[in-house]
């Protein structure tokens, strides 16, 4: 059964008036890197009949023209100068207050701690709190450092516990880290709205193995595991047609290139450097396996995107993989170099495993569909 946002109904002389949810959505992409995700989300929210959408953003943009694109799409977006800067708290609070009062906002969706602080002050500054609901979307936390991660979870978690009415998590992996607010948390995925994800047929071959992992070369991404596993795979199978593409840049890039040369895999491993996201999607289509060696992904577009494109995703147990992958059915998990090497050898000996898993993933991509994501999001609003 499809869940809808709970909305009040007024009865006036036998005429029923449905009151829309008036949602203020913090849509800034500055220093967040979620331009595509934000834009797709708010464009689809703007089409919902039972939600009246209002967006708020700073003047800064990660992608030039972002605010113009929002307005061209018919989105009501208010630009507040300095909104993403951790300064001038009083002025920013008053600007947000004006927006909330002007439009009669009933729900506010914030994306980070600074926004939560501003909105929480507004809601609880009086003895009787203002009536709008606060929804916080967790996009990530400082997971690349163990001690910073513990502190971040504690600080963010306390704020979520005290000041939010509902929490949206992008994956069960993140929800488990914030288990103490699990009673008011809903998992809502990012939508896959680009035309590339709308294809109806999945063309894929099981051999030769063509693999890819787009990521920064830094601690935590662990491309060295992939390179070492490939070395062992080649030693076992003698397969010299295998290819591994590693797009990206970062402080460990040269180390990975040197490791590749040391193993004599220069013809098998490709380092194309940093490439546009549109090219990443195109490159996935030329591969049959998407590898993910990250020790932690809070969501993992490197997992979700190839899954939706009908590739065989082989990953660590992290991010959204725990929500969408059934091991050995529509993807596969590995834990270390040996387990990954064993999987690759199995794929080499039985290429239909690759195509079967990839095609099953393609069939299961409905989890990222507009209807599914909107249903989950509106259910979260209704529970606030």
mmCIF file of C-alpha atoms in Angstrom:
data_model
loop_
_atom_site.group_PDB
_atom_site.id
_atom_site.type_symbol
_atom_site.label_atom_id
_atom_site.label_comp_id
_atom_site.label_asym_id
_atom_site.label_seq_id
_atom_site.Cartn_x
_atom_site.Cartn_y
_atom_site.Cartn_z
ATOM 1 C CA UNK A 1 0.000 0.000 0.000
ATOM 2 C CA UNK A 2 1.375 3.419 -0.962
ATOM 3 C CA UNK A 3 1.857 5.750 2.002
ATOM 4 C CA UNK A 4 1.075 9.426 1.663
ATOM 5 C CA UNK A 5 1.918 12.472 3.716
ATOM 6 C CA UNK A 6 -0.586 12.902 6.519
ATOM 7 C CA UNK A 7 -2.291 16.199 5.883
ATOM 8 C CA UNK A 8 -5.025 17.960 7.838
ATOM 9 C CA UNK A 9 -8.510 18.211 6.332
ATOM 10 C CA UNK A 10 -10.879 21.079 7.114
ATOM 11 C CA UNK A 11 -14.636 20.521 6.799
ATOM 12 C CA UNK A 12 -16.501 23.693 5.895
ATOM 13 C CA UNK A 13 -20.227 23.314 5.081
ATOM 14 C CA UNK A 14 -19.713 19.808 3.725
ATOM 15 C CA UNK A 15 -16.748 20.946 1.576
ATOM 16 C CA UNK A 16 -13.421 19.270 2.326
ATOM 17 C CA UNK A 17 -10.275 21.359 1.921
ATOM 18 C CA UNK A 18 -7.006 19.414 1.878
ATOM 19 C CA UNK A 19 -4.161 21.406 3.458
ATOM 20 C CA UNK A 20 -0.880 20.815 1.660
ATOM 21 C CA UNK A 21 2.353 20.100 3.447
ATOM 22 C CA UNK A 22 4.437 23.251 3.045
ATOM 23 C CA UNK A 23 8.020 22.068 2.892
ATOM 24 C CA UNK A 24 11.090 24.290 3.250
ATOM 25 C CA UNK A 25 13.999 22.353 1.748
ATOM 26 C CA UNK A 26 17.595 23.464 2.326
ATOM 27 C CA UNK A 27 19.008 23.032 -1.165
ATOM 28 C CA UNK A 28 22.528 24.472 -0.910
ATOM 29 C CA UNK A 29 25.156 22.406 -2.679
ATOM 30 C CA UNK A 30 28.153 24.518 -1.629
ATOM 31 C CA UNK A 31 31.016 22.322 -0.307
ATOM 32 C CA UNK A 32 28.577 19.407 -0.157
ATOM 33 C CA UNK A 33 28.935 17.929 -3.639
ATOM 34 C CA UNK A 34 25.304 16.827 -3.855
ATOM 35 C CA UNK A 35 24.245 19.087 -6.710
ATOM 36 C CA UNK A 36 22.758 16.332 -8.865
ATOM 37 C CA UNK A 37 21.063 14.597 -5.924
ATOM 38 C CA UNK A 38 19.561 17.847 -4.604
ATOM 39 C CA UNK A 39 18.375 19.019 -7.998
ATOM 40 C CA UNK A 40 16.721 15.718 -8.908
ATOM 41 C CA UNK A 41 15.078 15.492 -5.488
ATOM 42 C CA UNK A 42 13.590 18.982 -5.457
ATOM 43 C CA UNK A 43 12.452 18.778 -9.089
ATOM 44 C CA UNK A 44 10.453 15.657 -8.284
ATOM 45 C CA UNK A 45 9.151 17.049 -4.980
ATOM 46 C CA UNK A 46 7.926 20.088 -6.893
ATOM 47 C CA UNK A 47 5.661 17.818 -8.945
ATOM 48 C CA UNK A 48 3.877 16.336 -5.909
ATOM 49 C CA UNK A 49 0.279 17.533 -5.554
ATOM 50 C CA UNK A 50 0.180 17.248 -1.772
ATOM 51 C CA UNK A 51 3.465 19.087 -1.141
ATOM 52 C CA UNK A 52 4.049 22.795 -1.695
ATOM 53 C CA UNK A 53 7.794 23.146 -2.037
ATOM 54 C CA UNK A 54 9.939 26.123 -1.057
ATOM 55 C CA UNK A 55 13.731 25.940 -1.255
ATOM 56 C CA UNK A 56 16.414 28.011 0.420
ATOM 57 C CA UNK A 57 20.072 28.247 -0.556
ATOM 58 C CA UNK A 58 23.160 30.390 -0.220
ATOM 59 C CA UNK A 59 24.452 32.378 -3.180
ATOM 60 C CA UNK A 60 27.432 30.053 -3.564
ATOM 61 C CA UNK A 61 27.322 27.162 -6.035
ATOM 62 C CA UNK A 62 29.413 24.042 -6.495
ATOM 63 C CA UNK A 63 28.170 23.848 -10.080
ATOM 64 C CA UNK A 64 27.749 27.159 -11.866
ATOM 65 C CA UNK A 65 24.150 27.896 -12.788
ATOM 66 C CA UNK A 66 22.607 25.621 -10.136
ATOM 67 C CA UNK A 67 20.212 28.279 -8.779
ATOM 68 C CA UNK A 68 19.235 29.354 -12.288
ATOM 69 C CA UNK A 69 18.469 25.728 -13.177
ATOM 70 C CA UNK A 70 16.225 25.486 -10.121
ATOM 71 C CA UNK A 71 14.296 28.599 -11.105
ATOM 72 C CA UNK A 72 14.052 27.479 -14.725
ATOM 73 C CA UNK A 73 12.481 24.269 -13.416
ATOM 74 C CA UNK A 74 9.784 26.320 -11.679
ATOM 75 C CA UNK A 75 11.150 25.877 -8.171
ATOM 76 C CA UNK A 76 10.531 28.645 -5.624
ATOM 77 C CA UNK A 77 14.034 29.156 -4.223
ATOM 78 C CA UNK A 78 15.078 31.887 -1.797
ATOM 79 C CA UNK A 79 18.744 32.899 -1.851
ATOM 80 C CA UNK A 80 20.202 33.972 1.494
ATOM 81 C CA UNK A 81 23.681 35.457 1.330
ATOM 82 C CA UNK A 82 26.197 33.663 3.531
ATOM 83 C CA UNK A 83 23.831 30.843 4.505
ATOM 84 C CA UNK A 84 26.597 28.229 4.274
ATOM 85 C CA UNK A 85 29.136 30.282 6.213
ATOM 86 C CA UNK A 86 29.360 29.601 9.930
ATOM 87 C CA UNK A 87 28.961 33.256 10.859
ATOM 88 C CA UNK A 88 26.324 35.964 11.352
ATOM 89 C CA UNK A 89 23.986 33.552 13.126
ATOM 90 C CA UNK A 90 21.468 36.221 14.147
ATOM 91 C CA UNK A 91 20.958 37.619 10.638
ATOM 92 C CA UNK A 92 20.643 34.196 9.061
ATOM 93 C CA UNK A 93 18.158 33.092 11.716
ATOM 94 C CA UNK A 94 15.967 36.114 10.984
ATOM 95 C CA UNK A 95 16.140 35.514 7.205
ATOM 96 C CA UNK A 96 14.982 31.928 7.687
ATOM 97 C CA UNK A 97 12.278 33.057 10.105
ATOM 98 C CA UNK A 98 10.904 35.455 7.475
ATOM 99 C CA UNK A 99 10.736 32.662 4.924
ATOM 100 C CA UNK A 100 8.999 30.282 7.320
ATOM 101 C CA UNK A 101 6.416 32.869 8.329
ATOM 102 C CA UNK A 102 5.876 34.208 4.801
ATOM 103 C CA UNK A 103 4.955 30.811 3.399
ATOM 104 C CA UNK A 104 3.405 29.211 6.472
ATOM 105 C CA UNK A 105 5.958 26.389 6.483
ATOM 106 C CA UNK A 106 4.887 23.132 8.177
ATOM 107 C CA UNK A 107 8.036 21.013 7.604
ATOM 108 C CA UNK A 108 11.724 21.953 7.269
ATOM 109 C CA UNK A 109 14.296 19.555 5.774
ATOM 110 C CA UNK A 110 17.863 20.454 6.797
ATOM 111 C CA UNK A 111 21.019 18.789 5.470
ATOM 112 C CA UNK A 112 23.744 19.593 8.009
ATOM 113 C CA UNK A 113 24.448 20.656 11.600
ATOM 114 C CA UNK A 114 24.715 24.378 10.851
ATOM 115 C CA UNK A 115 21.294 24.421 9.241
ATOM 116 C CA UNK A 116 19.906 22.371 12.136
ATOM 117 C CA UNK A 117 21.291 24.870 14.657
ATOM 118 C CA UNK A 118 19.653 27.796 12.847
ATOM 119 C CA UNK A 119 16.263 26.111 12.503
ATOM 120 C CA UNK A 120 16.265 24.590 16.003
ATOM 121 C CA UNK A 121 16.899 28.007 17.548
ATOM 122 C CA UNK A 122 13.906 29.346 15.672
ATOM 123 C CA UNK A 123 11.663 26.505 16.766
ATOM 124 C CA UNK A 124 12.628 26.399 20.440
ATOM 125 C CA UNK A 125 13.510 30.027 21.249
ATOM 126 C CA UNK A 126 10.118 30.505 22.878
ATOM 127 C CA UNK A 127 8.558 28.648 25.812
ATOM 128 C CA UNK A 128 6.006 27.164 23.424
ATOM 129 C CA UNK A 129 7.889 25.767 20.399
ATOM 130 C CA UNK A 130 6.849 26.793 16.906
ATOM 131 C CA UNK A 131 4.760 24.138 15.219
ATOM 132 C CA UNK A 132 6.826 23.305 12.144
ATOM 133 C CA UNK A 133 8.525 19.903 12.019
ATOM 134 C CA UNK A 134 12.292 19.470 11.560
ATOM 135 C CA UNK A 135 13.598 16.677 9.335
ATOM 136 C CA UNK A 136 17.367 16.074 9.156
ATOM 137 C CA UNK A 137 18.943 14.163 6.254
ATOM 138 C CA UNK A 138 22.212 12.429 7.169
ATOM 139 C CA UNK A 139 24.475 12.453 4.130
ATOM 140 C CA UNK A 140 27.639 11.433 5.929
ATOM 141 C CA UNK A 141 29.989 11.894 8.847
ATOM 142 C CA UNK A 142 33.757 11.935 9.392
ATOM 143 C CA UNK A 143 34.221 8.217 8.760
ATOM 144 C CA UNK A 144 37.824 8.210 7.480
ATOM 145 C CA UNK A 145 39.236 8.798 10.953
ATOM 146 C CA UNK A 146 38.187 6.423 13.741
ATOM 147 C CA UNK A 147 38.311 8.937 16.570
ATOM 148 C CA UNK A 148 36.723 11.728 14.507
ATOM 149 C CA UNK A 149 34.006 9.311 13.486
ATOM 150 C CA UNK A 150 33.166 8.510 17.112
ATOM 151 C CA UNK A 151 33.035 12.207 18.012
ATOM 152 C CA UNK A 152 30.964 13.092 14.930
ATOM 153 C CA UNK A 153 28.423 10.361 15.624
ATOM 154 C CA UNK A 154 28.122 11.462 19.250
ATOM 155 C CA UNK A 155 27.717 15.167 18.446
ATOM 156 C CA UNK A 156 25.390 14.721 15.462
ATOM 157 C CA UNK A 157 23.445 12.011 17.254
ATOM 158 C CA UNK A 158 22.811 14.159 20.323
ATOM 159 C CA UNK A 159 21.517 16.985 18.140
ATOM 160 C CA UNK A 160 19.275 14.586 16.249
ATOM 161 C CA UNK A 161 17.953 13.168 19.499
ATOM 162 C CA UNK A 162 17.120 16.568 20.980
ATOM 163 C CA UNK A 163 16.005 18.756 18.103
ATOM 164 C CA UNK A 164 14.639 16.727 15.188
ATOM 165 C CA UNK A 165 11.183 15.297 14.614
ATOM 166 C CA UNK A 166 12.360 12.847 11.963
ATOM 167 C CA UNK A 167 15.689 11.660 10.555
ATOM 168 C CA UNK A 168 16.347 10.503 6.999
ATOM 169 C CA UNK A 169 19.324 8.239 6.390
ATOM 170 C CA UNK A 170 20.662 7.380 2.940
ATOM 171 C CA UNK A 171 21.477 3.775 3.885
ATOM 172 C CA UNK A 172 20.986 1.188 6.611
ATOM 173 C CA UNK A 173 24.755 1.275 7.106
ATOM 174 C CA UNK A 174 24.497 4.865 8.346
ATOM 175 C CA UNK A 175 21.301 4.171 10.306
ATOM 176 C CA UNK A 176 23.122 1.517 12.319
ATOM 177 C CA UNK A 177 25.792 4.039 13.290
ATOM 178 C CA UNK A 178 23.048 6.287 14.671
ATOM 179 C CA UNK A 179 21.102 3.431 16.270
ATOM 180 C CA UNK A 180 19.988 5.575 19.235
ATOM 181 C CA UNK A 181 17.710 7.608 16.941
ATOM 182 C CA UNK A 182 16.556 4.552 15.027
ATOM 183 C CA UNK A 183 13.027 4.959 16.363
ATOM 184 C CA UNK A 184 12.604 8.107 14.274
ATOM 185 C CA UNK A 185 14.780 7.244 11.257
ATOM 186 C CA UNK A 186 13.706 6.308 7.727
ATOM 187 C CA UNK A 187 15.995 5.093 4.928
ATOM 188 C CA UNK A 188 15.442 7.043 1.708
ATOM 189 C CA UNK A 189 17.712 6.484 -1.305
ATOM 190 C CA UNK A 190 18.807 9.013 -3.883
ATOM 191 C CA UNK A 191 16.804 8.922 -7.093
ATOM 192 C CA UNK A 192 18.318 7.818 -10.405
ATOM 193 C CA UNK A 193 16.653 10.250 -12.806
ATOM 194 C CA UNK A 194 19.242 10.726 -15.542
ATOM 195 C CA UNK A 195 18.266 9.349 -18.990
ATOM 196 C CA UNK A 196 21.074 6.786 -18.804
ATOM 197 C CA UNK A 197 19.251 5.032 -15.957
ATOM 198 C CA UNK A 198 15.989 4.862 -17.901
ATOM 199 C CA UNK A 199 17.198 2.274 -20.416
ATOM 200 C CA UNK A 200 14.905 -0.735 -20.759
ATOM 201 C CA UNK A 201 17.409 -3.294 -22.084
ATOM 202 C CA UNK A 202 20.656 -4.370 -20.472
ATOM 203 C CA UNK A 203 23.471 -5.247 -22.850
ATOM 204 C CA UNK A 204 26.347 -7.015 -21.114
ATOM 205 C CA UNK A 205 28.865 -9.774 -21.808
ATOM 206 C CA UNK A 206 30.438 -11.974 -19.169
ATOM 207 C CA UNK A 207 33.949 -12.024 -20.596
ATOM 208 C CA UNK A 208 36.588 -10.787 -20.766
ATOM 209 C CA UNK A 209 36.455 -9.231 -17.305
ATOM 210 C CA UNK A 210 36.274 -5.440 -17.587
ATOM 211 C CA UNK A 211 36.206 -3.794 -14.178
ATOM 212 C CA UNK A 212 36.041 -0.280 -12.823
ATOM 213 C CA UNK A 213 36.225 1.651 -9.549
ATOM 214 C CA UNK A 214 35.986 5.477 -9.760
ATOM 215 C CA UNK A 215 37.248 7.079 -6.556
ATOM 216 C CA UNK A 216 39.742 9.447 -5.047
ATOM 217 C CA UNK A 217 43.143 7.975 -4.341
ATOM 218 C CA UNK A 218 43.266 8.474 -0.583
ATOM 219 C CA UNK A 219 43.205 6.516 2.638
ATOM 220 C CA UNK A 220 40.076 4.432 2.948
ATOM 221 C CA UNK A 221 39.516 3.801 -0.770
ATOM 222 C CA UNK A 222 42.113 1.002 -0.829
ATOM 223 C CA UNK A 223 42.739 0.622 -4.545
ATOM 224 C CA UNK A 224 45.806 -1.417 -3.553
ATOM 225 C CA UNK A 225 43.492 -4.321 -2.631
ATOM 226 C CA UNK A 226 42.097 -4.358 -6.165
ATOM 227 C CA UNK A 227 45.556 -4.228 -7.726
ATOM 228 C CA UNK A 228 46.864 -7.033 -5.508
ATOM 229 C CA UNK A 229 43.807 -9.204 -6.194
ATOM 230 C CA UNK A 230 44.242 -8.663 -9.922
ATOM 231 C CA UNK A 231 47.902 -9.711 -9.691
ATOM 232 C CA UNK A 232 46.937 -12.979 -8.015
ATOM 233 C CA UNK A 233 44.092 -13.521 -10.481
ATOM 234 C CA UNK A 234 46.446 -13.166 -13.483
ATOM 235 C CA UNK A 235 48.953 -15.537 -11.880
ATOM 236 C CA UNK A 236 46.228 -18.173 -11.405
ATOM 237 C CA UNK A 237 44.362 -17.846 -14.716
ATOM 238 C CA UNK A 238 46.972 -16.430 -17.068
ATOM 239 C CA UNK A 239 44.261 -14.058 -18.326
ATOM 240 C CA UNK A 240 45.937 -11.075 -19.983
ATOM 241 C CA UNK A 241 42.748 -9.622 -21.457
ATOM 242 C CA UNK A 242 41.392 -8.572 -18.064
ATOM 243 C CA UNK A 243 41.084 -4.806 -17.564
ATOM 244 C CA UNK A 244 40.696 -2.638 -14.473
ATOM 245 C CA UNK A 245 39.926 1.063 -14.881
ATOM 246 C CA UNK A 246 40.658 3.329 -11.902
ATOM 247 C CA UNK A 247 39.496 6.919 -12.622
ATOM 248 C CA UNK A 248 40.236 9.627 -10.099
ATOM 249 C CA UNK A 249 43.001 11.660 -8.558
ATOM 250 C CA UNK A 250 44.455 12.080 -5.100
ATOM 251 C CA UNK A 251 47.586 11.857 -2.943
ATOM 252 C CA UNK A 252 47.963 8.079 -3.383
ATOM 253 C CA UNK A 253 47.637 8.007 -7.170
ATOM 254 C CA UNK A 254 51.380 7.780 -7.858
ATOM 255 C CA UNK A 255 51.751 5.042 -5.238
ATOM 256 C CA UNK A 256 49.094 2.984 -7.025
ATOM 257 C CA UNK A 257 50.775 3.533 -10.398
ATOM 258 C CA UNK A 258 54.092 2.368 -8.951
ATOM 259 C CA UNK A 259 52.424 -0.703 -7.456
ATOM 260 C CA UNK A 260 50.933 -1.506 -10.859
ATOM 261 C CA UNK A 261 54.356 -1.265 -12.518
ATOM 262 C CA UNK A 262 55.946 -3.415 -9.812
ATOM 263 C CA UNK A 263 53.404 -6.162 -10.558
ATOM 264 C CA UNK A 264 53.819 -5.764 -14.330
ATOM 265 C CA UNK A 265 50.146 -4.907 -14.840
ATOM 266 C CA UNK A 266 50.561 -1.709 -16.894
ATOM 267 C CA UNK A 267 48.618 -3.243 -19.789
ATOM 268 C CA UNK A 268 45.779 -4.373 -17.529
ATOM 269 C CA UNK A 269 45.207 -1.383 -15.249
ATOM 270 C CA UNK A 270 44.198 2.013 -16.615
ATOM 271 C CA UNK A 271 44.486 5.341 -14.768
ATOM 272 C CA UNK A 272 42.487 7.899 -16.813
ATOM 273 C CA UNK A 273 42.672 10.587 -14.110
ATOM 274 C CA UNK A 274 39.716 12.634 -12.926
ATOM 275 C CA UNK A 275 36.829 12.529 -15.386
ATOM 276 C CA UNK A 276 33.376 14.185 -15.500
ATOM 277 C CA UNK A 277 30.513 12.277 -13.915
ATOM 278 C CA UNK A 278 28.837 11.896 -17.309
ATOM 279 C CA UNK A 279 31.935 10.054 -18.545
ATOM 280 C CA UNK A 280 31.909 7.819 -15.462
ATOM 281 C CA UNK A 281 28.429 6.651 -16.455
ATOM 282 C CA UNK A 282 29.563 5.997 -20.020
ATOM 283 C CA UNK A 283 32.575 4.021 -18.793
ATOM 284 C CA UNK A 284 30.365 1.843 -16.587
ATOM 285 C CA UNK A 285 28.508 0.833 -19.740
ATOM 286 C CA UNK A 286 31.763 -0.457 -21.263
ATOM 287 C CA UNK A 287 32.471 -2.604 -18.183
ATOM 288 C CA UNK A 288 30.773 -5.694 -16.810
ATOM 289 C CA UNK A 289 31.949 -5.521 -13.181
ATOM 290 C CA UNK A 290 31.962 -2.576 -10.758
ATOM 291 C CA UNK A 291 34.400 -3.030 -7.881
ATOM 292 C CA UNK A 292 34.184 -1.131 -4.588
ATOM 293 C CA UNK A 293 37.079 -1.521 -2.139
ATOM 294 C CA UNK A 294 36.243 1.388 0.215
ATOM 295 C CA UNK A 295 36.348 0.485 3.880
ATOM 296 C CA UNK A 296 33.392 2.861 4.445
ATOM 297 C CA UNK A 297 30.802 4.433 2.155
ATOM 298 C CA UNK A 298 27.952 6.273 3.859
ATOM 299 C CA UNK A 299 25.877 5.846 0.708
ATOM 300 C CA UNK A 300 28.096 4.977 -2.224
ATOM 301 C CA UNK A 301 27.064 6.210 -5.651
ATOM 302 C CA UNK A 302 29.883 3.926 -6.849
ATOM 303 C CA UNK A 303 27.614 1.090 -5.663
ATOM 304 C CA UNK A 304 24.171 2.428 -6.564
ATOM 305 C CA UNK A 305 24.944 3.744 -10.062
ATOM 306 C CA UNK A 306 26.474 0.617 -11.614
ATOM 307 C CA UNK A 307 23.768 -1.466 -9.917
ATOM 308 C CA UNK A 308 21.073 0.641 -11.601
ATOM 309 C CA UNK A 309 22.953 0.418 -14.909
ATOM 310 C CA UNK A 310 22.900 -3.371 -14.781
ATOM 311 C CA UNK A 311 26.525 -4.067 -13.932
ATOM 312 C CA UNK A 312 27.735 -6.832 -11.605
ATOM 313 C CA UNK A 313 28.657 -4.998 -8.387
ATOM 314 C CA UNK A 314 31.361 -6.619 -6.246
ATOM 315 C CA UNK A 315 31.849 -4.672 -3.055
ATOM 316 C CA UNK A 316 32.749 -4.550 0.595
ATOM 317 C CA UNK A 317 29.777 -4.650 2.983
ATOM 318 C CA UNK A 318 29.277 -0.920 3.230
ATOM 319 C CA UNK A 319 26.928 1.892 2.297
ATOM 320 C CA UNK A 320 23.789 1.169 0.307
ATOM 321 C CA UNK A 321 25.086 -2.277 -0.680
ATOM 322 C CA UNK A 322 23.547 -3.705 2.504
ATOM 323 C CA UNK A 323 20.121 -2.481 1.340
ATOM 324 C CA UNK A 324 20.205 -3.636 -2.275
ATOM 325 C CA UNK A 325 22.634 -6.530 -2.774
ATOM 326 C CA UNK A 326 21.784 -10.170 -2.133
ATOM 327 C CA UNK A 327 25.129 -11.947 -2.135
ATOM 328 C CA UNK A 328 25.569 -14.161 -5.178
ATOM 329 C CA UNK A 329 22.200 -13.176 -6.636
ATOM 330 C CA UNK A 330 22.332 -9.560 -7.841
ATOM 331 C CA UNK A 331 25.903 -8.796 -6.810
ATOM 332 C CA UNK A 332 28.623 -10.129 -4.543
ATOM 333 C CA UNK A 333 30.521 -9.211 -1.383
ATOM 334 C CA UNK A 334 34.216 -9.677 -0.629
ATOM 335 C CA UNK A 335 36.201 -9.116 2.551
ATOM 336 C CA UNK A 336 39.860 -9.192 1.548
ATOM 337 C CA UNK A 337 42.303 -9.785 -1.294
ATOM 338 C CA UNK A 338 41.890 -13.564 -1.207
ATOM 339 C CA UNK A 339 38.080 -13.519 -1.333
ATOM 340 C CA UNK A 340 38.103 -11.004 -4.187
ATOM 341 C CA UNK A 341 40.662 -13.030 -6.142
ATOM 342 C CA UNK A 342 38.546 -16.167 -5.663
ATOM 343 C CA UNK A 343 35.477 -14.356 -7.014
ATOM 344 C CA UNK A 344 37.347 -13.144 -10.085
ATOM 345 C CA UNK A 345 38.638 -16.644 -10.797
ATOM 346 C CA UNK A 346 35.076 -17.961 -10.455
ATOM 347 C CA UNK A 347 33.835 -15.309 -12.892
ATOM 348 C CA UNK A 348 36.604 -16.253 -15.324
ATOM 349 C CA UNK A 349 35.623 -19.921 -15.213
ATOM 350 C CA UNK A 350 31.890 -19.208 -15.403
ATOM 351 C CA UNK A 351 31.149 -15.891 -17.191
ATOM 352 C CA UNK A 352 27.380 -16.436 -16.978
ATOM 353 C CA UNK A 353 27.649 -15.636 -13.253
ATOM 354 C CA UNK A 354 28.574 -12.077 -14.212
ATOM 355 C CA UNK A 355 25.701 -11.622 -16.646
ATOM 356 C CA UNK A 356 23.161 -13.313 -14.368
ATOM 357 C CA UNK A 357 24.013 -11.068 -11.411
ATOM 358 C CA UNK A 358 24.134 -7.979 -13.607
ATOM 359 C CA UNK A 359 20.748 -8.650 -15.171
ATOM 360 C CA UNK A 360 19.188 -9.345 -11.785
ATOM 361 C CA UNK A 361 20.577 -6.023 -10.510
ATOM 362 C CA UNK A 362 19.089 -4.310 -13.544
ATOM 363 C CA UNK A 363 15.702 -5.792 -12.686
ATOM 364 C CA UNK A 364 16.049 -4.699 -9.055
ATOM 365 C CA UNK A 365 16.942 -1.074 -9.871
ATOM 366 C CA UNK A 366 13.302 -0.174 -9.168
ATOM 367 C CA UNK A 367 14.434 0.639 -5.595
ATOM 368 C CA UNK A 368 15.889 3.873 -7.027
ATOM 369 C CA UNK A 369 12.804 4.756 -9.034
ATOM 370 C CA UNK A 370 10.958 8.007 -8.571
ATOM 371 C CA UNK A 371 7.835 6.337 -7.204
ATOM 372 C CA UNK A 372 9.736 4.300 -4.632
ATOM 373 C CA UNK A 373 11.901 7.178 -3.405
ATOM 374 C CA UNK A 374 8.988 9.654 -3.259
ATOM 375 C CA UNK A 375 6.882 7.134 -1.359
ATOM 376 C CA UNK A 376 9.642 6.650 1.211
ATOM 377 C CA UNK A 377 10.265 10.386 1.539
ATOM 378 C CA UNK A 378 6.602 11.261 1.976
ATOM 379 C CA UNK A 379 6.212 8.486 4.530
ATOM 380 C CA UNK A 380 9.065 10.071 6.520
ATOM 381 C CA UNK A 381 7.297 13.455 6.387
ATOM 382 C CA UNK A 382 4.049 11.896 7.567
ATOM 383 C CA UNK A 383 5.763 10.438 10.638
ATOM 384 C CA UNK A 384 7.333 13.748 11.718
#
